[in-house]
């Protein structure tokens, strides 16, 4: 059979070239489990592990059931009761245990095989109601499997070093587990430019392309594949000349990275002497080193929710305290901005039970969840405050939508401070408390919020999604996800003005800051700090060092006057062209006509 080269197109979300062989995940990884043999001596331990996962799942569901009954009504809570009944189903649970004893294989594999059989059997029924129970079973099976695995990482422990993960979708928690393995690149059918899975891939410098329609239906495992995270091209069965082309691209990319590394000790200073602080966004403590290596001055956004993923129970106060203290010590003398738990949206963990929302990005996400769950929120605040005794700490609150909510957060913080004082536990009493401005209502009332907050951090990823009503993780509407929309530019400008009028600092920590051109625009608008994926710090710094603040201001002024996205883009293109020509002239001297 002649194998033909084929090119697929997607959205590039993490730069670099990755090449290897396809590791196909036809489902999310927590559900697709390879069989692995166990010894006779391990059988009972495996059965116990399975039973413990079932018990833990039952406890989690019971908690969710109670919450749903309280928050909605008993009728809705019955959905969860049905899921709990499934955990006692003899056909699935007892038979899985029989299978473990008889076949001597791992519980994940045997359990999911039973689930597959059950789902197939149900799909043959005429009854619409029974067929529709698929997703319930899937959901509960996913929970059991997650509890069984505790980390998806073990699933992919035996990945070949040049594996390219090709999947329909990956949850951010799954991505966080995968990155520790040897993955050459990612290709996903789903996802948008600022989905948290995309952000994770970038944080760990793994080339990634998302939004590649139906790719899992067309390719087989072990197919040779090249992923171009710069253009969004994915090539299967590449011809020798294609391989050669990408080898050269890879060399060019590495050279560019080396060139950028030379800027490590240089300041992000404009030609007319204005210096802006560039910081890094991180998700996991392992990224602290990356941040320092790329020349970030401190952490502008620590997405602490990733600490809650891929484990059986949420991290304790003490464990969080150690992690936060470590981050402060590594970043000394720079500060670290710890964002409180931003659970919900596209980030869920089986260890933090929550009632399902029909529209999770608009539901019980981030601070809304924390304010309803002080038993989760307070230990985190305590850990952050305790860490503040060891370095410059800022606490940042996600998804603030108005003043009342922020005042309520302040009450919680005061209460926790009082408790620490009473217990004679050291902390910085002046620790700064900031509001993320990422919900349009907060942007509109930024002037009042600015009188209560110590700083603002603009989360452009969500601000764009909520303002333009464009799901940031949906490839089908990714073409509408536009940071240069006049509405976004005007909102950002208004937030900066509101912050400055009250004398507080305004930072941008969304992905917009990671793009050098956007960073220049933000600089021109008057932003005080930019926080971005660590890998983007050198290229943003390079562009900043090549312009004047006055030019950036002019550019910002000009685009703010434009009524259309097209008009904005034309101006940006024209200005960049002029800038590139000036740079060239500086390098080679004025070009004489021939
Ligand atoms: C944002 O929304 O811009 C942001 C930085 O937070 P996250 O991407 O984690 O939602
Ligand atoms: Mg956000």
Coordinates of C-alpha atoms and ligand atoms in Angstrom, one line a residue:
X1 CA 0.0 0.0 0.0
X2 CA 1.3 3.4 -0.9
X3 CA 1.2 5.8 2.1
X4 CA 0.6 9.3 1.1
X5 CA 1.7 12.5 2.8
X6 CA -1.3 14.5 4.1
X7 CA -1.5 17.9 5.7
X8 CA -4.1 19.0 8.2
X9 CA -4.7 22.5 9.3
X10 CA -5.4 23.7 12.9
X11 CA -4.9 26.5 15.3
X12 CA -1.2 26.9 16.4
X13 CA -1.1 27.4 20.1
X14 CA 2.4 26.5 21.2
X15 CA 5.4 27.3 18.9
X16 CA 8.0 24.8 17.8
X17 CA 8.3 21.7 15.6
X18 CA 7.5 18.3 17.0
X19 CA 8.1 15.1 15.1
X20 CA 7.6 11.5 16.0
X21 CA 4.9 8.8 15.9
X22 CA 1.2 9.1 16.6
X23 CA 0.0 8.1 20.0
X24 CA -3.7 8.0 19.4
X25 CA -6.1 8.6 22.3
X26 CA -9.6 7.8 21.0
X27 CA -11.1 9.0 24.2
X28 CA -9.8 11.3 26.9
X29 CA -6.8 9.6 28.5
X30 CA -8.5 9.0 31.8
X31 CA -10.8 6.6 30.0
X32 CA -8.5 4.8 27.6
X33 CA -6.4 2.2 29.4
X34 CA -4.0 -0.2 28.1
X35 CA -4.0 -3.7 29.7
X36 CA -1.2 -4.5 32.0
X37 CA -0.6 -7.9 33.7
X38 CA -0.3 -8.2 37.4
X39 CA 1.2 -11.0 39.5
X40 CA -0.7 -13.5 41.6
X41 CA 0.6 -11.8 44.7
X42 CA -0.8 -8.4 43.5
X43 CA -4.4 -9.6 42.9
X44 CA -5.9 -8.7 46.3
X45 CA -4.2 -5.4 46.4
X46 CA -5.6 -4.6 43.0
X47 CA -9.1 -5.6 44.1
X48 CA -8.7 -3.3 47.2
X49 CA -7.5 -0.4 45.0
X50 CA -10.6 -0.8 42.9
X51 CA -12.9 -1.0 45.9
X52 CA -11.3 2.1 47.4
X53 CA -11.9 4.0 44.1
X54 CA -15.6 2.9 44.1
X55 CA -16.0 4.0 47.8
X56 CA -14.3 7.4 47.2
X57 CA -16.5 8.0 44.1
X58 CA -19.6 7.2 46.2
X59 CA -18.5 9.7 48.9
X60 CA -17.9 12.4 46.3
X61 CA -21.2 11.8 44.6
X62 CA -23.0 11.9 47.9
X63 CA -21.5 15.3 48.6
X64 CA -22.5 16.5 45.2
X65 CA -26.0 15.1 45.6
X66 CA -26.5 17.0 48.9
X67 CA -25.3 20.2 47.2
X68 CA -27.6 19.8 44.3
X69 CA -30.6 19.1 46.6
X70 CA -29.8 22.2 48.5
X71 CA -29.0 24.5 45.6
X72 CA -31.7 23.3 43.2
X73 CA -34.1 20.6 44.3
X74 CA -34.5 16.9 45.1
X75 CA -35.6 16.1 41.6
X76 CA -32.3 17.2 40.1
X77 CA -30.4 15.5 42.8
X78 CA -32.0 12.2 41.6
X79 CA -29.6 12.4 38.6
X80 CA -26.7 12.0 41.0
X81 CA -28.6 9.3 43.0
X82 CA -28.9 7.3 39.7
X83 CA -25.1 7.6 39.2
X84 CA -24.6 6.4 42.8
X85 CA -26.8 3.3 42.1
X86 CA -24.5 2.5 39.2
X87 CA -21.6 2.2 41.7
X88 CA -23.5 -0.8 43.3
X89 CA -24.2 -2.4 39.9
X90 CA -23.3 -6.1 40.2
X91 CA -22.9 -6.4 36.4
X92 CA -20.1 -3.8 36.4
X93 CA -18.5 -3.7 39.9
X94 CA -18.6 -7.3 41.0
X95 CA -17.8 -8.6 37.6
X96 CA -14.8 -6.3 37.3
X97 CA -13.5 -7.8 40.5
X98 CA -14.1 -11.3 39.1
X99 CA -12.2 -10.3 36.0
X100 CA -9.3 -9.0 38.0
X101 CA -9.0 -12.3 39.9
X102 CA -9.5 -14.4 36.8
X103 CA -7.5 -12.4 34.1
X104 CA -4.9 -10.9 36.4
X105 CA -4.9 -7.5 34.7
X106 CA -5.1 -3.9 35.9
X107 CA -8.5 -2.6 37.2
X108 CA -8.6 0.4 34.9
X109 CA -8.5 -1.7 31.8
X110 CA -11.0 -4.3 33.0
X111 CA -13.4 -1.8 34.5
X112 CA -13.5 0.3 31.3
X113 CA -14.0 -2.9 29.2
X114 CA -17.1 -3.6 31.2
X115 CA -18.3 0.0 30.7
X116 CA -17.8 -0.3 26.9
X117 CA -19.8 -3.5 26.9
X118 CA -22.6 -1.9 28.9
X119 CA -22.7 1.1 26.7
X120 CA -22.8 -1.0 23.6
X121 CA -25.6 -3.1 25.0
X122 CA -27.6 0.0 25.9
X123 CA -27.2 1.5 22.4
X124 CA -29.2 -1.4 21.0
X125 CA -32.3 -0.6 23.1
X126 CA -35.1 1.2 21.4
X127 CA -35.9 3.1 24.6
X128 CA -34.7 6.7 24.2
X129 CA -34.4 7.2 27.9
X130 CA -32.1 4.2 28.4
X131 CA -29.9 5.2 25.4
X132 CA -29.6 8.7 26.8
X133 CA -28.1 7.4 30.0
X134 CA -24.8 6.9 28.2
X135 CA -23.4 10.2 29.3
X136 CA -24.3 9.5 33.0
X137 CA -22.4 6.2 32.8
X138 CA -19.5 7.8 31.1
X139 CA -19.4 10.5 33.7
X140 CA -19.4 8.2 36.7
X141 CA -16.9 5.8 35.0
X142 CA -14.6 8.7 34.4
X143 CA -14.8 9.6 38.1
X144 CA -14.0 6.1 39.2
X145 CA -11.1 5.9 36.7
X146 CA -9.7 9.2 37.8
X147 CA -9.9 8.1 41.4
X148 CA -8.3 4.8 40.5
X149 CA -5.5 6.5 38.6
X150 CA -5.2 9.5 40.8
X151 CA -3.0 10.8 38.0
X152 CA -3.4 10.3 34.3
X153 CA 0.3 10.2 34.1
X154 CA 0.5 6.5 35.0
X155 CA -1.6 5.8 31.9
X156 CA 1.1 7.2 29.7
X157 CA 4.1 6.1 31.7
X158 CA 5.3 3.9 28.9
X159 CA 5.2 6.5 26.1
X160 CA 7.9 6.2 23.5
X161 CA 10.1 9.4 23.7
X162 CA 9.0 10.8 20.4
X163 CA 5.2 10.3 20.9
X164 CA 2.9 12.8 19.4
X165 CA -0.4 12.8 21.3
X166 CA -3.4 12.9 19.0
X167 CA -6.7 13.2 20.7
X168 CA -10.2 14.6 20.4
X169 CA -9.7 16.7 23.5
X170 CA -7.7 16.8 26.7
X171 CA -8.9 18.4 30.0
X172 CA -6.4 20.8 31.5
X173 CA -5.9 18.4 34.4
X174 CA -5.0 15.6 31.9
X175 CA -2.6 17.9 30.1
X176 CA -0.9 18.8 33.3
X177 CA -0.3 15.1 33.9
X178 CA 0.8 14.4 30.4
X179 CA 3.4 17.0 30.2
X180 CA 5.6 15.3 32.7
X181 CA 5.9 12.4 30.2
X182 CA 7.9 12.3 27.1
X183 CA 5.6 14.0 24.6
X184 CA 7.0 15.5 21.3
X185 CA 3.8 17.4 20.5
X186 CA 0.0 17.6 20.8
X187 CA -2.7 17.6 18.2
X188 CA -6.3 18.0 19.4
X189 CA -9.5 18.1 17.5
X190 CA -11.0 20.5 20.0
X191 CA -9.7 23.7 21.6
X192 CA -9.2 27.4 21.0
X193 CA -6.2 29.7 21.2
X194 CA -6.5 30.4 24.9
X195 CA -8.0 27.2 26.2
X196 CA -6.2 26.0 29.4
X197 CA -4.9 22.9 27.6
X198 CA -3.3 25.2 25.0
X199 CA -1.8 27.4 27.8
X200 CA -0.4 24.3 29.5
X201 CA 1.3 23.1 26.3
X202 CA 2.9 26.5 25.9
X203 CA 4.0 26.6 29.5
X204 CA 6.0 23.4 29.0
X205 CA 7.2 24.3 25.6
X206 CA 5.6 21.4 23.8
X207 CA 4.6 22.3 20.2
X208 CA 0.8 22.0 19.9
X209 CA -1.9 22.5 17.3
X210 CA -5.6 22.4 18.3
X211 CA -8.9 22.5 16.4
X212 CA -7.9 20.0 13.8
X213 CA -11.3 18.7 12.7
X214 CA -11.8 14.9 12.8
X215 CA -8.1 14.0 12.7
X216 CA -8.5 11.0 15.0
X217 CA -10.8 9.4 12.5
X218 CA -8.2 9.6 9.7
X219 CA -5.0 8.4 11.3
X220 CA -3.7 5.3 12.9
X221 CA -1.4 4.8 15.8
X222 CA 2.3 4.9 15.1
X223 CA 1.9 6.9 11.9
X224 CA 4.9 9.2 11.4
X225 CA 3.8 12.8 12.0
X226 CA 5.2 16.3 12.1
X227 CA 3.5 19.1 14.1
X228 CA 4.3 22.7 13.2
X229 CA 3.2 24.7 16.2
X230 CA 4.1 28.0 14.4
X231 CA 1.8 27.6 11.4
X232 CA -0.8 25.1 12.6
X233 CA 0.2 22.5 10.0
X234 CA 0.1 18.8 10.9
X235 CA 1.7 16.5 8.4
X236 CA 1.3 12.7 8.4
X237 CA 3.6 10.3 6.5
X238 CA 5.9 13.1 5.5
X239 CA 7.9 12.8 2.3
X240 CA 11.7 12.9 2.6
X241 CA 11.7 16.5 1.3
X242 CA 9.1 17.5 3.9
X243 CA 11.2 15.9 6.6
X244 CA 14.2 17.8 5.3
X245 CA 12.3 21.1 5.2
X246 CA 11.2 20.7 8.8
X247 CA 14.6 19.7 9.9
X248 CA 15.8 23.1 8.6
X249 CA 12.9 24.9 10.3
X250 CA 13.8 23.2 13.5
X251 CA 17.4 24.4 13.2
X252 CA 16.2 28.0 12.5
X253 CA 13.8 27.8 15.5
X254 CA 16.6 26.7 17.8
X255 CA 18.9 29.4 16.5
X256 CA 16.2 32.1 17.1
X257 CA 15.8 30.8 20.6
X258 CA 19.5 31.0 21.2
X259 CA 19.6 34.5 19.9
X260 CA 16.8 35.5 22.3
X261 CA 18.6 33.9 25.2
X262 CA 21.3 36.5 24.7
X263 CA 18.8 39.1 25.9
X264 CA 18.4 37.3 29.3
X265 CA 20.2 40.0 31.3
X266 CA 19.0 42.9 29.3
X267 CA 16.2 45.1 30.6
X268 CA 12.8 45.3 28.8
X269 CA 13.5 49.0 28.1
X270 CA 12.3 51.0 25.2
X271 CA 14.7 53.1 23.1
X272 CA 13.6 56.2 24.9
X273 CA 14.4 54.6 28.3
X274 CA 11.1 53.4 29.6
X275 CA 11.3 50.1 31.4
X276 CA 8.3 47.8 32.0
X277 CA 8.3 44.7 34.2
X278 CA 7.8 41.4 32.4
X279 CA 6.7 38.5 34.6
X280 CA 5.7 34.9 34.0
X281 CA 2.5 33.0 34.3
X282 CA 2.9 29.6 35.9
X283 CA 0.6 26.7 36.6
X284 CA 2.9 24.3 38.5
X285 CA 6.0 24.8 40.8
X286 CA 8.1 23.0 38.2
X287 CA 7.7 26.0 35.9
X288 CA 9.5 28.4 38.3
X289 CA 12.8 27.4 36.8
X290 CA 11.5 28.1 33.2
X291 CA 10.4 31.5 34.4
X292 CA 13.8 32.4 35.7
X293 CA 15.6 30.8 32.7
X294 CA 13.6 33.1 30.3
X295 CA 14.4 36.2 32.2
X296 CA 11.0 36.8 33.9
X297 CA 11.2 39.2 36.9
X298 CA 8.8 37.5 39.2
X299 CA 5.5 35.6 38.8
X300 CA 2.6 37.7 37.6
X301 CA 0.1 34.9 37.8
X302 CA 0.4 31.6 39.7
X303 CA -2.7 29.5 38.6
X304 CA -2.9 27.6 41.8
X305 CA -5.8 25.4 40.7
X306 CA -3.4 23.2 38.9
X307 CA -2.1 22.2 42.4
X308 CA -5.4 20.5 43.0
X309 CA -5.3 18.3 39.9
X310 CA -4.4 14.7 39.5
X311 CA -4.5 13.7 43.1
X312 CA -6.9 12.1 45.5
X313 CA -7.5 15.0 47.9
X314 CA -7.0 18.8 47.7
X315 CA -3.6 20.0 48.9
X316 CA -3.6 20.7 52.6
X317 CA -2.9 24.2 54.0
X318 CA 0.6 23.1 55.0
X319 CA 1.4 21.6 51.7
X320 CA 0.3 24.8 49.9
X321 CA 2.2 26.9 52.3
X322 CA 5.4 25.0 51.5
X323 CA 4.8 25.4 47.7
X324 CA 4.1 29.1 48.0
X325 CA 7.1 29.8 50.2
X326 CA 9.3 27.9 47.8
X327 CA 8.0 30.0 44.9
X328 CA 8.7 33.2 46.8
X329 CA 12.2 32.1 47.7
X330 CA 13.0 31.1 44.1
X331 CA 11.8 34.4 42.8
X332 CA 13.4 36.6 45.5
X333 CA 13.7 39.6 45.3
X334 CA 10.8 39.7 42.9
X335 CA 7.2 39.3 43.9
X336 CA 4.8 36.4 43.3
X337 CA 1.1 36.9 42.5
X338 CA -0.8 34.0 43.8
X339 CA -4.3 33.7 42.3
X340 CA -6.9 31.9 44.4
X341 CA -8.5 28.8 43.1
X342 CA -10.1 29.3 39.7
X343 CA -12.0 26.1 39.6
X344 CA -14.8 25.6 37.1
X345 CA -15.1 26.7 33.4
X346 CA -12.9 24.1 31.8
X347 CA -11.1 23.0 35.0
X348 CA -12.7 20.3 37.1
X349 CA -11.1 17.8 39.5
X350 CA -12.6 14.8 41.0
X351 CA -11.1 15.7 44.4
X352 CA -13.1 18.9 44.7
X353 CA -16.7 17.9 44.2
X354 CA -19.0 20.3 42.7
X355 CA -22.5 20.2 41.2
X356 CA -22.6 20.1 37.4
X357 CA -23.4 23.4 35.7
X358 CA -25.1 23.5 32.4
X359 CA -22.9 26.4 31.4
X360 CA -19.8 26.0 33.5
X361 CA -17.9 29.2 32.3
X362 CA -20.9 31.2 33.5
X363 CA -21.6 29.0 36.5
X364 CA -20.1 28.4 39.9
X365 CA -16.6 29.3 38.7
X366 CA -13.6 30.7 40.6
X367 CA -14.4 33.2 43.4
X368 CA -18.1 32.2 43.2
X369 CA -17.2 28.7 44.2
X370 CA -14.7 29.8 46.8
X371 CA -17.1 32.2 48.6
X372 CA -19.5 29.3 48.9
X373 CA -16.9 26.9 50.1
X374 CA -14.9 28.6 52.9
X375 CA -13.6 25.2 54.0
X376 CA -11.6 25.2 50.7
X377 CA -11.1 28.9 50.4
X378 CA -9.8 29.7 53.9
X379 CA -7.0 27.1 54.0
X380 CA -5.7 28.6 50.7
X381 CA -5.8 32.2 52.0
X382 CA -4.1 31.0 55.2
X383 CA -1.4 29.3 53.2
X384 CA -0.8 32.4 51.1
X385 CA -0.7 34.7 54.1
X386 CA 1.7 32.5 56.0
X387 CA 4.0 32.4 52.9
X388 CA 3.9 36.2 52.8
X389 CA 6.3 36.3 55.7
X390 CA 8.9 34.9 53.3
X391 CA 8.7 37.2 50.3
X392 CA 6.8 39.8 48.4
X393 CA 3.3 38.3 48.1
X394 CA 0.3 39.5 46.2
X395 CA -3.1 37.7 46.3
X396 CA -5.2 37.9 43.2
X397 CA -8.9 37.1 43.0
X398 CA -10.3 35.6 39.8
X399 CA -13.7 36.3 38.2
X400 CA -14.6 39.3 40.2
X401 CA -17.9 40.7 38.8
X402 CA -18.6 43.6 41.0
X403 CA -17.8 45.6 44.2
X404 CA -20.0 43.5 46.6
X405 CA -18.1 40.4 45.7
X406 CA -14.8 42.0 46.2
X407 CA -15.8 43.4 49.6
X408 CA -17.0 40.0 50.6
X409 CA -13.5 38.6 49.7
X410 CA -12.0 41.3 51.9
X411 CA -14.2 40.2 54.8
X412 CA -12.9 36.6 54.4
X413 CA -9.3 37.8 54.2
X414 CA -9.8 39.9 57.3
X415 CA -11.2 37.0 59.2
X416 CA -8.3 34.7 58.2
X417 CA -5.8 37.4 59.2
X418 CA -7.5 37.7 62.6
X419 CA -7.2 34.0 63.1
X420 CA -3.5 34.0 62.3
X421 CA -2.9 37.0 64.6
X422 CA -4.7 35.2 67.4
X423 CA -2.6 32.1 66.8
X424 CA 0.6 34.2 66.7
X425 CA 1.4 33.1 63.2
X426 CA 3.5 35.4 61.2
X427 CA 2.4 37.0 57.9
X428 CA 2.7 40.3 56.1
X429 CA -0.2 42.4 57.3
X430 CA 0.1 44.6 54.2
X431 CA -0.1 41.9 51.6
X432 CA -1.7 43.4 48.5
X433 CA -5.0 42.1 47.3
X434 CA -5.8 42.5 43.6
X435 CA -8.9 42.0 41.5
X436 CA -8.7 40.2 38.1
X437 CA -10.6 42.2 35.6
X438 CA -11.9 39.6 33.3
X439 CA -15.7 39.9 33.5
X440 CA -17.2 42.8 31.5
X441 CA -19.2 44.1 34.5
X442 CA -16.0 44.4 36.5
X443 CA -14.4 46.4 33.6
X444 CA -17.4 48.8 33.5
X445 CA -17.2 49.4 37.3
X446 CA -13.4 49.4 37.4
X447 CA -13.4 52.9 38.9
X448 CA -15.3 51.8 42.0
X449 CA -13.3 48.5 42.3
X450 CA -10.1 50.5 42.0
X451 CA -10.9 52.3 45.3
X452 CA -10.9 48.9 47.1
X453 CA -8.3 46.8 45.2
X454 CA -4.5 47.3 45.7
X455 CA -3.9 46.4 42.0
X456 CA -5.7 45.2 38.9
X457 CA -4.7 42.3 36.7
X458 CA -6.5 42.2 33.4
X459 CA -7.3 38.6 32.3
X460 CA -7.7 39.1 28.6
X461 CA -8.4 35.4 27.9
X462 CA -11.7 35.6 29.7
X463 CA -12.4 39.3 29.1
X464 CA -12.4 38.6 25.4
X465 CA -14.5 35.4 25.8
X466 CA -17.2 37.1 28.0
X467 CA -17.2 40.5 26.2
X468 CA -17.5 39.0 22.7
X469 CA -19.6 36.0 23.8
X470 CA -17.0 33.6 22.2
X471 CA -16.1 30.4 24.0
X472 CA -12.3 30.5 24.3
X473 CA -12.1 26.7 24.0
X474 CA -14.3 26.3 20.9
X475 CA -12.5 25.9 17.6
X476 CA -15.7 26.5 15.7
X477 CA -15.8 30.1 16.8
X478 CA -12.1 30.7 17.2
X479 CA -12.2 33.1 14.2
X480 CA -14.3 35.4 16.3
X481 CA -12.0 35.4 19.2
X482 CA -10.3 38.8 18.5
X483 CA -8.1 40.7 20.9
X484 CA -8.1 43.6 18.5
X485 CA -11.8 44.1 18.5
X486 CA -12.5 47.8 19.2
X487 CA -14.7 46.8 22.2
X488 CA -11.8 45.0 23.8
X489 CA -9.3 47.8 23.2
X490 CA -11.7 50.4 24.6
X491 CA -12.4 48.2 27.7
X492 CA -8.7 47.7 28.4
X493 CA -8.1 51.5 28.0
X494 CA -10.9 52.2 30.4
X495 CA -9.6 49.7 33.0
X496 CA -6.1 51.2 32.9
X497 CA -7.5 54.8 33.3
X498 CA -9.7 53.7 36.2
X499 CA -6.8 52.0 37.9
X500 CA -4.4 54.9 37.4
X501 CA -6.9 57.5 38.6
X502 CA -7.0 55.7 41.9
X503 CA -3.2 55.3 41.9
X504 CA -3.1 51.5 41.6
X505 CA -1.0 49.4 39.3
X506 CA -2.6 47.7 36.3
X507 CA -1.1 44.5 34.9
X508 CA -2.2 42.3 32.0
X509 CA -1.8 38.6 32.6
X510 CA -3.9 37.1 29.7
X511 CA -2.3 35.5 26.6
X512 CA -2.6 38.9 24.8
X513 CA 0.6 39.9 26.7
X514 CA 2.5 37.0 25.2
X515 CA 2.2 38.3 21.7
X516 CA 4.9 40.9 21.0
X517 CA 2.7 43.1 18.9
X518 CA -0.1 43.1 21.4
X519 CA 2.4 43.7 24.1
X520 CA 3.5 46.9 22.4
X521 CA -0.1 48.0 22.1
X522 CA -0.7 47.4 25.8
X523 CA 2.5 49.2 26.6
X524 CA 1.3 52.2 24.5
X525 CA -2.0 52.1 26.4
X526 CA -0.1 52.6 29.7
X527 CA -0.1 49.1 31.3
X528 CA 2.4 48.9 34.2
X529 CA 3.3 45.2 34.0
X530 CA 2.9 42.4 31.6
X531 CA 2.7 38.8 32.7
X532 CA 2.9 36.0 30.1
X533 CA 3.9 32.4 29.3
X534 CA 7.5 32.3 30.3
X535 CA 8.6 31.2 26.9
X536 CA 7.2 34.5 25.4
X537 CA 9.3 36.8 27.6
X538 CA 12.4 37.0 25.4
X539 CA 10.5 37.8 22.1
X540 CA 8.3 40.4 23.9
X541 CA 11.5 41.9 25.4
X542 CA 13.2 42.0 22.0
X543 CA 10.4 44.0 20.4
X544 CA 10.1 46.4 23.4
X545 CA 13.8 47.1 23.2
X546 CA 13.5 48.1 19.5
X547 CA 10.8 50.8 19.8
X548 CA 10.2 54.1 21.5
X549 CA 7.5 54.5 24.1
X550 CA 6.3 57.5 22.1
X551 CA 5.8 55.2 19.0
X552 CA 3.8 52.7 21.1
X553 CA 1.6 55.4 22.4
X554 CA 1.0 56.8 19.0
X555 CA 0.0 53.3 17.8
X556 CA -2.4 52.8 20.7
X557 CA -4.0 56.2 20.1
X558 CA -4.4 55.5 16.4
X559 CA -6.0 52.1 16.8
X560 CA -8.3 53.3 19.6
X561 CA -9.9 55.7 17.1
X562 CA -10.8 52.8 14.7
X563 CA -14.4 51.6 14.5
X564 CA -13.6 48.2 12.9
X565 CA -11.3 45.2 13.6
X566 CA -10.1 45.6 10.0
X567 CA -9.2 49.2 10.4
X568 CA -7.2 48.4 13.6
X569 CA -5.4 45.6 11.8
X570 CA -4.4 47.8 8.9
X571 CA -2.9 50.4 11.1
X572 CA -1.0 47.7 13.1
X573 CA 0.3 46.2 9.9
X574 CA 1.4 49.6 8.5
X575 CA 3.1 50.6 11.7
X576 CA 4.9 47.3 11.9
X577 CA 6.1 47.6 8.4
X578 CA 7.5 51.0 9.0
X579 CA 9.1 49.7 12.2
X580 CA 10.7 46.8 10.3
X581 CA 12.1 49.1 7.6
X582 CA 13.6 51.4 10.2
X583 CA 15.2 48.5 11.9
X584 CA 16.7 47.3 8.6
X585 CA 18.0 50.8 7.9
X586 CA 19.6 50.9 11.3
X587 CA 21.3 47.5 10.7
X588 CA 22.5 48.0 7.1
X589 CA 22.4 51.8 6.7
X590 CA 20.1 53.7 4.2
X591 CA 19.5 51.8 1.0
X592 CA 20.6 53.7 -2.1
X593 CA 18.5 53.4 -5.2
X594 CA 20.4 51.2 -7.7
Ligands
LIG1 C1 -7.4 35.2 31.8 O1 -8.6 34.9 31.8 O2 -6.9 36.0 30.9 C2 -6.4 34.6 32.7 C3 -5.2 35.1 32.7 O3 -6.8 33.6 33.5 P1 -7.1 32.1 32.9 O4 -6.5 32.0 31.6 O5 -6.5 31.2 33.9 O6 -8.6 32.1 32.9
LIG2 MG1 -9.4 33.9 33.5

